[in-house]
């Protein structure tokens, strides 16, 4: 290219556009500028050298955060196919200076949260959408693919420069027609960019290049005075800023992830940038590989046919090459049998993708991040963008250490892992986690750095501070549970002091009852993890005693239906907690049973609570069948209000407590309910029907069918049927001894001890 051009080389790009990235390299190769300016915060200049480090693997992002408020942060993501990244690497390979030129993060972060200068009703212009519509396209992505991504500018410098010139002219026309397009903040940014360009001109003359969003090119070409630009920049707020590189993901480059400059298909764009020849064939081969991993039958013939179909669709639509739309339609028709289900997997895994970048150890980080990285490597707990499940056996030292780390991070607000129900075991020595590293967690780590320089120290300090600031008893009990799970023995004394103080002052029995289960679980986990929880056990026992005293009066205080239902749930929680605490206090279970007996006997207690108390006593073997039938008979007597009686049934037989199975095997209880239901007055029936449907609708289908059959048979149910010689369906009137004897030996082996079974 001739060196007689006027002014610097302005390369207007689309952020994260592979076509733009290839064109940028071609243009820089042709122009060979003496320096390169990149759209980005100047605070990152000191970190640009790390881009050449072998440990730097995009996608990555430049992170800037306020030094005194790490939560106030901003990211500048870069991928392999980002034009800015290509320009940075070109400058480093060519040995020429490269610098950022956008408005400093010190100003943009200080203004974060303030109202934008744009008018409230201003529409923010999407330049690509306007250009696409002008060209007759209804999809900006498709237009961009046709005019940029499918152009052969990878090795033609003059053609690349011509494309940039044409795009700049188009943007100039848009700026003339739409002004700032609703992006009022851009006027300030562009004033600062021009300042940086003036400084570059003094140092390099006009022999430098600028790589920025195409929208800014007309503003950077405009000749303005230094005074005018300074006027726009005067009085901007400012904060102290710290910067570093952090890993990023393709998913966070996607517009659907909330990234304003995002693209719809980062995985597809990464493929277009990497596949310099035969991109469609290589892409469909990659799709076939993914489908094979999912056990779908996809052969080479499928790939060949999909390529032909994609090319045919592109030709019919007048496109130079098949784009993402054509390839996905071909995949759906040829490889997915017209189904959108496997196609959704392809769009998630390949079109978007979960590629996670890496940054070198030399990148500056807060001490807490350094300690976290050390533990991740020591425990072989790699941060990954794709969600995965982690099964831990707490009896193993390494797994226990992983559990402690994940729980400590959760307490710090760094939700790398989320506990979930284990599919393999319900024992307390098992834990299952869902892990996914999100780029935003780097900000959470920086925020948590104010609590300490190591994960343990930071979690301990955070727990102590949270205990002091907690306003309710439930918050402290949850915190105590977290401390035990996270092994924060040094924080427990402060948490227990706060717990004892809150418990002594709290007189609300519902809050007390809500707090107890967490304490009981904490004691249980403490045993599993070898944590000394003696002091916590004393607090829990005192809390249980207060509940035993306060619960009966609270249940008889004229509760409405919603309050009664809520208290019934708390009673379930306390009952479970008492079961866990009973080993440490032999008399606690007996005292709790006395409370349940009082609740079951008192007419002033709402039916749903009386029924639940009776059921809990029955399950614990502290209520005989005769007494249970008597209580049910009283609750379902004609004198009892129908709504209260229905509540009693819901409390006794509702939920997931196996009430349906109990009724199947107890003819007398089922008969009492059947007799009561038949006698409910017509007006009251519509009122109690929702309660009954909620109770019986929760049963398993087989249980519901069996109950219906028993009721259909009428009074006496199975017992009467057997006495009349009419056996239930599937059963003979009498035992077939010959057939029973045939399985006797097998049953004996199944019921015997393992040693006896082996001997047999």
XYZ file of C-alpha atoms in Angstrom:
760
model
C 0.000 0.000 0.000
C 1.151 3.513 -0.639
C 2.454 5.426 2.356
C 0.962 8.690 1.066
C -2.321 8.289 2.857
C -3.556 11.188 4.969
C -3.959 10.635 8.724
C -3.711 7.451 10.758
C -5.097 4.100 9.676
C -8.609 3.781 11.192
C -9.854 0.186 11.283
C -13.508 0.132 12.316
C -14.456 -3.361 13.447
C -17.243 -5.374 14.880
C -16.256 -6.541 18.337
C -15.711 -10.321 18.298
C -16.131 -10.597 14.530
C -13.846 -13.215 12.932
C -14.123 -11.553 9.525
C -13.077 -8.253 11.073
C -10.238 -10.039 12.879
C -8.868 -11.532 9.650
C -9.240 -8.206 7.867
C -7.420 -6.392 10.695
C -4.427 -8.697 10.387
C -4.389 -8.315 6.614
C -4.613 -4.519 6.858
C -1.865 -4.313 9.479
C 0.363 -6.575 7.428
C -0.140 -4.285 4.457
C 0.236 -0.946 6.283
C 2.939 -1.902 8.821
C 2.066 0.937 11.263
C 4.592 2.194 13.803
C 2.116 1.783 16.706
C -1.356 0.422 17.358
C -4.095 1.959 19.527
C -6.857 -0.359 20.764
C -10.296 0.442 22.135
C -9.971 -0.338 25.853
C -9.122 1.322 29.203
C -5.587 2.780 29.440
C -5.196 1.264 32.936
C -4.659 -2.025 31.124
C -1.538 -0.852 29.260
C 0.755 -2.349 31.893
C -0.909 -5.749 31.400
C -0.700 -5.917 27.613
C 2.655 -7.688 27.772
C 0.938 -10.706 29.320
C -0.964 -11.266 26.073
C 2.218 -12.833 24.687
C 2.647 -15.174 27.662
C 2.262 -18.864 26.668
C -0.094 -19.287 29.638
C -2.563 -16.748 28.212
C -5.316 -18.579 26.334
C -8.391 -16.620 25.200
C -11.201 -16.086 25.825
C -10.014 -13.765 28.568
C -11.158 -10.403 29.841
C -9.479 -7.331 31.189
C -11.061 -6.751 34.591
C -11.044 -3.331 36.204
C -12.580 -2.708 39.614
C -12.664 0.113 42.115
C -9.901 -0.463 44.666
C -12.151 0.346 47.640
C -15.257 -1.340 46.181
C -14.385 -4.457 44.151
C -18.056 -5.039 43.409
C -17.955 -1.975 41.161
C -16.261 -3.619 38.205
C -16.230 -3.815 34.435
C -14.941 -6.359 31.923
C -13.437 -5.997 28.448
C -13.679 -9.540 26.986
C -11.428 -10.727 24.171
C -11.473 -13.977 22.204
C -9.102 -15.450 19.635
C -11.421 -14.068 16.960
C -11.709 -10.572 18.474
C -10.118 -7.951 16.164
C -8.652 -6.183 19.192
C -6.871 -9.349 20.326
C -5.529 -9.960 16.832
C -4.231 -6.376 16.743
C -2.544 -6.749 20.146
C -0.797 -9.943 19.099
C 0.202 -8.467 15.718
C 1.832 -5.489 17.436
C 3.716 -7.734 19.838
C 4.922 -9.978 17.020
C 5.924 -6.930 14.948
C 7.683 -5.321 17.907
C 5.723 -2.057 17.769
C 4.039 -0.265 20.724
C 0.403 -1.166 21.478
C -1.785 0.836 23.853
C -5.389 1.179 24.945
C -7.147 4.431 24.027
C -10.705 4.384 25.460
C -12.009 6.444 28.385
C -10.159 5.360 31.564
C -11.958 2.890 33.800
C -11.312 5.332 36.648
C -13.991 7.571 35.107
C -16.387 4.932 33.751
C -16.500 3.029 37.055
C -16.984 6.234 39.041
C -19.990 7.006 36.859
C -21.383 3.460 37.125
C -24.906 3.471 38.478
C -25.510 7.094 37.506
C -28.239 7.901 35.027
C -27.167 7.869 31.394
C -27.046 11.165 29.585
C -29.437 9.911 26.939
C -33.001 11.123 26.883
C -35.357 8.738 28.723
C -37.233 7.896 25.521
C -34.184 7.808 23.230
C -33.842 4.671 21.159
C -30.315 3.282 21.093
C -29.352 2.658 17.512
C -27.975 -0.713 16.425
C -25.794 0.259 13.433
C -25.580 -3.286 12.056
C -29.360 -3.666 12.171
C -29.837 -0.427 10.201
C -27.272 -1.419 7.570
C -28.773 -4.895 7.268
C -32.273 -3.482 6.836
C -31.006 -1.025 4.235
C -29.487 -3.947 2.317
C -32.789 -5.833 2.436
C -31.893 -8.250 5.227
C -34.157 -8.965 8.188
C -31.313 -10.515 10.200
C -28.192 -8.431 11.026
C -26.183 -11.593 11.739
C -26.920 -12.983 8.285
C -26.039 -9.682 6.613
C -22.750 -9.519 8.500
C -21.876 -13.067 7.476
C -22.570 -12.331 3.814
C -20.695 -9.037 3.514
C -17.811 -9.653 5.956
C -17.391 -13.227 7.192
C -17.621 -14.774 3.728
C -15.321 -12.276 2.029
C -11.853 -13.490 1.123
C -9.945 -10.761 2.957
C -7.731 -13.095 4.949
C -4.682 -12.553 2.768
C -5.539 -9.513 0.616
C -4.360 -6.329 2.311
C -5.718 -3.914 -0.290
C -9.119 -5.615 -0.267
C -9.199 -5.514 3.545
C -8.354 -1.807 3.582
C -11.042 -1.184 1.005
C -13.591 -3.021 3.139
C -12.697 -0.906 6.178
C -13.014 2.262 4.097
C -16.459 1.212 2.851
C -17.655 0.333 6.350
C -16.363 3.672 7.658
C -18.314 5.533 4.971
C -21.463 3.617 5.892
C -21.032 4.535 9.537
C -20.434 8.156 8.584
C -23.776 8.200 6.784
C -25.455 6.726 9.847
C -23.870 9.304 12.172
C -25.059 12.094 9.864
C -28.594 10.700 9.877
C -28.895 9.626 13.509
C -26.348 11.724 15.401
C -25.133 9.874 18.479
C -27.849 7.238 18.009
C -28.867 7.495 21.654
C -25.351 6.658 22.855
C -24.675 9.998 24.556
C -21.896 8.531 26.684
C -19.959 7.787 23.488
C -19.369 11.499 22.920
C -17.233 11.622 26.075
C -15.403 8.427 25.159
C -14.654 9.692 21.662
C -13.311 12.978 23.040
C -10.799 11.015 25.120
C -9.916 8.782 22.134
C -9.070 11.874 20.117
C -6.823 13.038 22.966
C -4.924 9.733 22.829
C -4.660 10.006 19.054
C -3.122 13.487 19.363
C -0.533 12.072 21.775
C 0.241 9.235 19.340
C 0.617 11.703 16.477
C 3.187 13.678 18.445
C 5.148 10.456 19.033
C 4.694 8.560 15.755
C 3.351 11.073 13.288
C 0.465 9.691 11.238
C 2.071 6.267 10.995
C -0.075 4.556 13.607
C -3.247 2.472 13.426
C -6.458 2.619 15.452
C -8.631 -0.468 16.037
C -12.034 0.460 17.428
C -15.735 -0.170 16.996
C -16.818 0.911 13.507
C -19.409 3.243 15.040
C -16.624 5.467 16.421
C -14.696 5.906 13.169
C -16.590 9.002 11.883
C -16.146 10.738 15.266
C -12.399 9.996 15.255
C -12.064 11.371 11.723
C -13.830 14.579 12.695
C -11.472 17.458 13.340
C -12.244 19.077 16.683
C -10.312 21.469 18.866
C -8.395 20.409 21.928
C -10.442 22.844 23.985
C -13.740 21.309 22.846
C -12.611 17.826 23.822
C -11.258 19.005 27.154
C -14.606 20.658 27.879
C -16.356 17.291 27.468
C -13.864 15.642 29.828
C -13.817 18.304 32.525
C -15.323 17.386 35.874
C -15.642 13.648 35.281
C -15.828 11.658 38.539
C -12.861 9.443 39.301
C -11.989 6.464 41.508
C -8.833 4.476 42.131
C -8.825 1.401 39.918
C -7.048 -1.964 39.920
C -6.839 -4.129 36.791
C -5.983 -7.713 35.906
C -6.701 -10.433 33.368
C -9.325 -13.064 34.208
C -10.558 -16.160 32.346
C -13.675 -15.652 30.257
C -16.040 -18.031 28.468
C -17.683 -18.228 25.083
C -21.037 -18.373 26.847
C -20.349 -14.993 28.444
C -19.466 -13.577 25.023
C -22.996 -14.389 23.905
C -25.551 -11.611 23.799
C -27.985 -13.904 25.622
C -25.630 -13.788 28.627
C -26.357 -10.089 29.070
C -23.160 -8.817 27.403
C -24.058 -5.629 25.529
C -21.484 -6.107 22.744
C -22.180 -9.829 22.625
C -22.776 -12.032 19.611
C -25.337 -14.772 19.142
C -22.961 -17.594 18.181
C -19.448 -17.338 19.674
C -18.706 -21.021 19.107
C -19.595 -20.703 15.425
C -17.492 -17.551 15.082
C -14.533 -19.252 16.766
C -14.839 -22.048 14.219
C -14.988 -19.625 11.281
C -11.826 -17.919 12.519
C -9.915 -21.160 13.084
C -11.059 -22.995 9.941
C -9.331 -21.114 7.145
C -10.480 -23.598 4.488
C -13.626 -25.724 4.029
C -15.345 -24.243 7.139
C -18.730 -25.824 6.395
C -17.337 -29.334 5.963
C -15.244 -29.015 9.125
C -18.187 -27.609 11.092
C -20.571 -30.403 10.105
C -17.884 -32.968 10.935
C -17.636 -31.431 14.398
C -21.444 -31.612 14.742
C -21.397 -35.277 13.764
C -18.755 -35.975 16.411
C -20.908 -34.394 19.118
C -23.965 -36.399 18.073
C -21.943 -39.612 18.113
C -20.847 -38.828 21.668
C -24.552 -38.692 22.504
C -25.034 -42.198 21.009
C -26.806 -41.036 17.863
C -26.142 -42.946 14.651
C -24.369 -40.435 12.407
C -22.123 -41.602 9.570
C -19.836 -39.956 7.035
C -22.676 -40.206 4.535
C -24.775 -37.983 6.821
C -22.015 -35.369 6.820
C -21.701 -35.441 3.022
C -25.452 -35.109 2.554
C -25.677 -32.289 5.114
C -22.932 -30.365 3.291
C -24.806 -30.730 -0.012
C -28.070 -29.575 1.524
C -26.446 -26.564 3.222
C -24.805 -25.499 -0.054
C -28.082 -25.935 -1.931
C -29.955 -23.804 0.599
C -27.295 -21.085 0.357
C -27.483 -21.069 -3.446
C -31.296 -20.856 -3.392
C -31.073 -17.867 -1.038
C -28.394 -16.097 -3.007
C -25.767 -16.349 -0.293
C -22.057 -16.654 -1.175
C -21.535 -19.514 1.286
C -23.711 -21.465 3.718
C -24.082 -19.633 7.002
C -25.069 -20.852 10.433
C -28.756 -20.857 9.485
C -28.206 -23.163 6.502
C -25.922 -25.536 8.376
C -28.351 -25.894 11.279
C -31.258 -26.521 8.927
C -29.218 -29.175 7.156
C -28.261 -30.778 10.464
C -31.885 -30.863 11.607
C -33.044 -32.517 8.392
C -30.193 -34.975 7.818
C -28.695 -35.791 11.230
C -31.547 -35.125 13.664
C -34.487 -36.627 11.743
C -36.269 -33.291 11.927
C -36.109 -33.133 15.734
C -35.259 -29.944 17.608
C -34.072 -31.846 20.702
C -30.574 -32.820 19.458
C -30.418 -29.489 17.635
C -30.787 -27.665 20.960
C -27.766 -29.623 22.235
C -25.739 -28.554 19.188
C -26.704 -24.916 19.674
C -25.735 -25.073 23.347
C -22.476 -27.014 23.055
C -21.124 -25.851 19.693
C -22.916 -22.706 18.509
C -22.411 -21.060 21.918
C -20.060 -23.387 23.798
C -18.424 -23.523 27.210
C -14.793 -22.810 26.329
C -13.024 -21.318 29.360
C -9.854 -19.284 28.878
C -6.729 -19.266 31.024
C -4.486 -16.501 32.337
C -0.826 -16.873 33.361
C 0.294 -16.956 36.974
C 2.094 -13.656 36.404
C -1.244 -11.799 36.133
C -1.811 -9.631 39.238
C -4.433 -10.987 41.615
C -5.615 -10.291 45.145
C -3.981 -12.572 47.775
C -7.275 -14.410 48.282
C -7.345 -15.417 44.598
C -3.772 -16.665 44.877
C -4.680 -18.867 47.868
C -7.779 -20.155 46.058
C -5.727 -21.036 42.982
C -3.214 -22.885 45.162
C -5.970 -24.947 46.786
C -7.618 -25.682 43.447
C -4.389 -27.131 42.158
C -3.592 -28.996 45.357
C -7.038 -30.612 45.403
C -7.134 -31.087 41.620
C -10.385 -29.159 41.548
C -10.222 -27.479 38.159
C -12.433 -24.520 37.347
C -14.554 -25.363 34.305
C -17.192 -23.418 32.417
C -19.367 -26.454 31.726
C -21.533 -27.602 34.604
C -20.461 -30.899 36.117
C -21.423 -32.996 39.102
C -18.961 -33.793 41.880
C -19.543 -36.681 44.288
C -17.623 -36.469 47.579
C -17.015 -39.127 50.226
C -16.290 -37.173 53.405
C -14.476 -40.147 54.923
C -11.628 -39.463 52.464
C -9.254 -36.660 53.380
C -9.090 -35.144 49.898
C -12.854 -35.174 49.418
C -13.363 -33.681 52.878
C -10.924 -30.892 52.004
C -12.821 -30.206 48.765
C -16.059 -29.986 50.732
C -14.571 -27.522 53.217
C -13.271 -25.318 50.411
C -16.606 -25.237 48.576
C -18.567 -24.487 51.762
C -16.139 -21.708 52.720
C -16.487 -20.160 49.290
C -20.283 -20.257 49.555
C -20.103 -18.458 52.880
C -18.032 -15.773 51.135
C -20.640 -15.429 48.389
C -18.496 -17.229 45.799
C -20.991 -19.797 44.521
C -18.669 -21.927 42.434
C -20.469 -25.030 43.725
C -24.106 -25.636 44.658
C -25.007 -28.555 46.978
C -27.559 -30.922 45.497
C -29.262 -34.170 46.452
C -27.071 -37.217 46.009
C -28.332 -39.914 43.684
C -26.112 -42.654 45.081
C -26.495 -42.295 48.847
C -28.392 -40.406 51.525
C -25.720 -40.909 54.199
C -24.222 -37.905 55.922
C -20.758 -38.898 54.727
C -21.785 -38.187 51.124
C -22.068 -34.846 49.387
C -22.963 -33.985 45.819
C -22.126 -30.645 44.234
C -22.871 -29.004 40.914
C -19.830 -27.021 39.827
C -19.645 -24.283 37.211
C -17.099 -21.481 37.147
C -18.592 -18.203 35.965
C -16.292 -15.287 35.015
C -18.159 -13.018 37.429
C -16.843 -15.125 40.297
C -13.495 -13.375 39.814
C -15.224 -10.205 40.990
C -16.708 -12.046 43.965
C -13.212 -13.227 44.911
C -11.907 -9.667 44.706
C -14.808 -8.472 46.870
C -14.189 -11.194 49.445
C -10.533 -10.189 49.626
C -11.439 -7.543 52.227
C -12.083 -10.351 54.757
C -8.671 -11.990 54.579
C -5.774 -13.171 52.460
C -6.677 -16.879 52.600
C -9.977 -18.644 52.083
C -10.000 -19.927 55.675
C -9.199 -16.552 57.239
C -11.658 -14.712 55.017
C -14.508 -17.169 55.707
C -13.838 -17.010 59.463
C -13.883 -13.215 59.512
C -17.013 -13.098 57.360
C -18.841 -15.566 59.628
C -17.986 -13.551 62.744
C -19.152 -10.323 61.109
C -22.391 -11.923 59.877
C -23.095 -13.293 63.357
C -22.719 -9.842 64.908
C -24.955 -8.252 62.271
C -27.677 -10.938 62.214
C -31.086 -9.603 63.115
C -33.041 -12.852 63.510
C -32.468 -16.165 65.203
C -32.889 -18.077 61.941
C -29.984 -16.208 60.361
C -27.645 -17.208 63.186
C -28.713 -20.857 63.197
C -28.153 -21.071 59.445
C -24.757 -19.463 59.971
C -23.878 -21.993 62.676
C -24.700 -24.789 60.263
C -22.516 -23.172 57.609
C -19.626 -22.849 60.064
C -19.720 -26.540 60.895
C -19.975 -27.551 57.246
C -17.066 -25.252 56.429
C -14.961 -26.345 59.421
C -14.701 -22.823 60.839
C -13.963 -23.795 64.431
C -12.461 -20.387 65.232
C -15.673 -18.608 64.198
C -17.989 -20.893 66.202
C -17.560 -19.161 69.595
C -18.696 -15.810 68.188
C -21.568 -17.450 66.319
C -22.685 -19.395 69.390
C -22.635 -16.270 71.543
C -24.855 -14.527 69.045
C -27.050 -17.624 68.868
C -27.504 -17.811 72.630
C -28.284 -14.083 72.804
C -30.905 -14.232 70.032
C -32.490 -17.397 71.418
C -32.826 -15.896 74.902
C -34.626 -12.836 73.582
C -36.842 -14.477 70.985
C -40.325 -15.393 72.240
C -41.902 -16.330 68.900
C -42.356 -20.096 68.999
C -42.561 -20.282 65.202
C -39.112 -18.731 64.861
C -37.756 -20.992 67.582
C -39.213 -24.032 65.854
C -37.811 -22.892 62.524
C -34.328 -22.505 64.012
C -34.057 -25.870 65.768
C -33.750 -28.171 62.696
C -30.693 -26.289 61.452
C -29.006 -26.736 64.831
C -29.813 -30.430 64.877
C -28.395 -30.867 61.390
C -25.302 -28.957 62.462
C -24.728 -31.368 65.324
C -25.164 -34.292 62.986
C -22.685 -32.899 60.453
C -20.323 -32.032 63.280
C -20.198 -35.683 64.245
C -19.507 -36.748 60.666
C -16.753 -34.153 60.156
C -15.137 -34.609 63.554
C -16.035 -31.079 64.670
C -16.468 -30.358 68.383
C -20.056 -29.121 68.661
C -20.615 -29.564 72.407
C -21.510 -25.930 72.966
C -23.902 -26.025 70.037
C -25.614 -29.080 71.537
C -26.269 -27.171 74.768
C -27.889 -24.310 72.864
C -29.997 -26.734 70.822
C -31.191 -28.561 73.947
C -32.195 -25.277 75.568
C -34.059 -24.252 72.445
C -35.919 -27.574 72.348
C -37.001 -27.155 75.980
C -38.390 -23.686 75.263
C -40.333 -25.049 72.282
C -41.835 -27.835 74.414
C -43.119 -25.233 76.871
C -44.334 -22.611 74.417
C -45.821 -24.731 71.629
C -49.143 -25.916 73.195
C -50.339 -22.386 74.145
C -49.278 -21.076 70.732
C -51.305 -23.739 68.917
C -54.460 -22.895 70.847
C -54.335 -19.158 70.258
C -57.018 -18.914 67.559
C -54.820 -19.628 64.560
C -56.219 -19.089 61.077
C -55.829 -21.775 58.409
C -52.593 -20.389 56.943
C -50.927 -19.930 60.342
C -51.986 -23.435 61.389
C -50.560 -24.939 58.191
C -47.279 -23.077 58.722
C -47.042 -24.246 62.339
C -47.797 -27.797 61.266
C -44.697 -27.628 59.022
C -42.609 -26.346 61.930
C -43.850 -29.242 64.090
C -42.576 -31.684 61.459
C -39.199 -29.973 61.526
C -39.004 -30.032 65.331
C -39.998 -33.701 65.394
C -37.147 -34.573 63.032
C -34.750 -32.418 65.053
C -35.758 -34.097 68.309
C -34.984 -37.443 66.712
C -31.475 -36.208 65.936
C -30.978 -34.688 69.396
C -32.472 -37.578 71.377
C -29.181 -39.476 71.477
C -27.656 -36.678 73.542
C -30.733 -36.191 75.744
C -32.633 -39.373 76.622
C -35.536 -37.472 78.180
C -36.087 -35.067 75.297
C -38.010 -37.528 73.154
C -40.353 -38.309 76.041
C -40.994 -34.609 76.749
C -41.678 -33.968 73.103
C -44.121 -36.892 72.984
C -46.019 -35.353 75.901
C -46.308 -32.116 73.920
C -47.654 -33.993 70.905
C -50.159 -35.798 73.134
C -51.438 -32.469 74.457
C -51.834 -31.159 70.929
C -53.647 -34.300 69.768
C -56.147 -34.211 72.685
C -57.113 -30.531 72.764
C -60.266 -29.520 70.892
C -59.076 -25.898 70.748
C -56.081 -26.852 68.614
C -56.706 -26.614 64.824
C -57.538 -29.931 63.199
C -54.503 -29.973 60.914
C -52.177 -29.757 63.952
C -54.148 -32.311 66.017
C -54.098 -34.745 63.112
C -50.397 -34.277 62.574
C -49.603 -34.762 66.259
C -51.614 -38.006 66.292
C -49.812 -39.286 63.225
C -46.346 -38.523 64.642
C -47.240 -40.322 67.869
C -48.550 -43.307 65.924
C -45.390 -43.528 63.804
C -43.214 -43.424 66.941
C -45.177 -46.261 68.517
C -46.467 -44.001 71.318
C -50.109 -44.223 70.274
C -52.027 -47.486 70.105
C -54.289 -48.326 67.186
C -57.370 -48.193 69.431
C -56.477 -44.729 70.699
C -55.745 -43.539 67.156
C -59.177 -44.688 66.037
C -60.751 -42.913 69.035
C -59.032 -39.626 68.209
C -60.062 -39.919 64.578
C -63.618 -40.711 65.572
C -63.792 -37.589 67.748
C -62.247 -35.426 65.028
C -64.684 -36.733 62.401
C -67.812 -36.763 64.568
C -70.934 -35.007 63.242
C -70.419 -32.279 65.838
C -67.013 -31.330 64.367
C -66.978 -28.534 61.778
C -66.361 -30.142 58.344
C -63.420 -27.838 57.538
C -61.712 -28.706 60.832
C -62.328 -32.407 60.242
C -60.871 -32.179 56.744
C -57.850 -30.402 58.247
C -57.428 -33.274 60.719
C -57.370 -35.744 57.824
C -54.839 -33.619 55.968
C -52.592 -33.447 59.036
C -52.899 -37.148 59.739
C -52.755 -38.648 56.259
C -51.406 -35.862 54.024
C -48.013 -35.030 52.637
C -45.296 -37.575 51.908
C -45.665 -39.354 55.233
C -47.060 -42.592 53.853
C -50.614 -41.810 54.969
C -52.091 -43.561 51.956
C -50.299 -46.813 52.731
C -51.486 -46.596 56.329
C -55.108 -46.301 55.203
C -54.695 -49.210 52.794
C -53.655 -51.489 55.658
C -55.995 -50.183 58.371
C -59.612 -50.898 57.454
C -60.929 -49.168 60.539
C -59.287 -45.791 59.867
C -60.299 -45.866 56.213
C -63.838 -46.738 57.221
C -64.010 -43.805 59.637
C -62.925 -41.386 56.897
C -65.375 -42.940 54.424
C -68.274 -42.717 56.863
C -67.454 -39.079 57.700
C -67.129 -38.095 54.066
C -70.499 -39.610 53.163
C -72.123 -37.602 55.962
C -70.622 -34.188 55.106
C -73.469 -31.741 54.347
C -73.725 -30.653 50.729
C -72.923 -26.998 51.457
C -69.826 -27.876 53.450
C -68.613 -30.436 50.910
C -67.486 -27.788 48.409
C -65.474 -26.121 51.189
C -63.625 -29.259 52.268
C -63.098 -30.656 48.766
C -59.851 -28.686 48.044
C -58.332 -29.949 51.305
C -59.282 -33.524 50.527
C -57.991 -33.324 46.969
C -54.702 -31.917 48.231
C -54.434 -34.764 50.741
C -55.353 -37.709 48.532
C -53.971 -36.234 45.301
C -50.438 -36.477 46.725
C -50.646 -40.284 46.988
C -48.980 -42.555 44.477
C -51.328 -43.671 41.659
C -51.208 -47.282 42.858
C -52.208 -46.262 46.389
C -55.107 -44.185 45.055
C -56.351 -47.088 42.959
C -56.168 -49.466 45.912
C -58.029 -47.057 48.196
C -60.716 -46.614 45.549
C -61.114 -50.370 45.251
C -61.376 -50.782 49.023
C -64.000 -48.066 49.289
C -65.927 -49.549 46.371
C -66.160 -52.864 48.188
C -68.035 -51.129 50.949
C -67.944 -51.468 54.770
C -65.455 -53.949 56.114
C -63.122 -53.719 53.113
C -60.650 -56.559 52.713
C -61.381 -58.116 56.078
C -65.043 -58.552 55.232
C -64.128 -59.803 51.782
C -61.875 -62.468 53.230
C -64.489 -63.575 55.749
C -67.026 -63.889 52.945
C -64.630 -65.935 50.845
C -64.425 -63.199 48.198
C -60.690 -62.576 47.882
C -59.282 -59.319 46.547
C -58.365 -59.327 42.880
C -55.190 -61.308 42.286
C -55.472 -63.416 45.477
C -56.960 -66.865 46.074
C -59.445 -67.388 48.923
C -56.940 -69.513 50.842
C -53.192 -70.000 51.029
C -51.731 -72.344 48.400
C -49.250 -74.192 50.633
C -47.533 -76.059 47.813
C -46.660 -72.848 45.983
C -45.667 -71.148 49.241
C -43.309 -73.983 50.176
C -41.531 -73.589 46.836
C -40.161 -70.179 47.852
C -39.541 -70.915 51.527
C -35.851 -71.609 51.090
C -35.323 -68.449 49.025
C -37.123 -66.290 51.593
C -35.011 -67.798 54.373
C -31.838 -66.849 52.507
C -33.064 -63.311 51.866
C -33.958 -62.751 55.503
C -30.835 -64.375 56.928
C -27.643 -62.549 57.881
C -24.921 -62.251 55.190
C -22.887 -65.011 56.883
C -25.875 -67.320 57.048
C -26.792 -66.602 53.438
C -23.245 -67.373 52.348
C -23.302 -70.616 54.315
C -26.615 -71.582 52.725
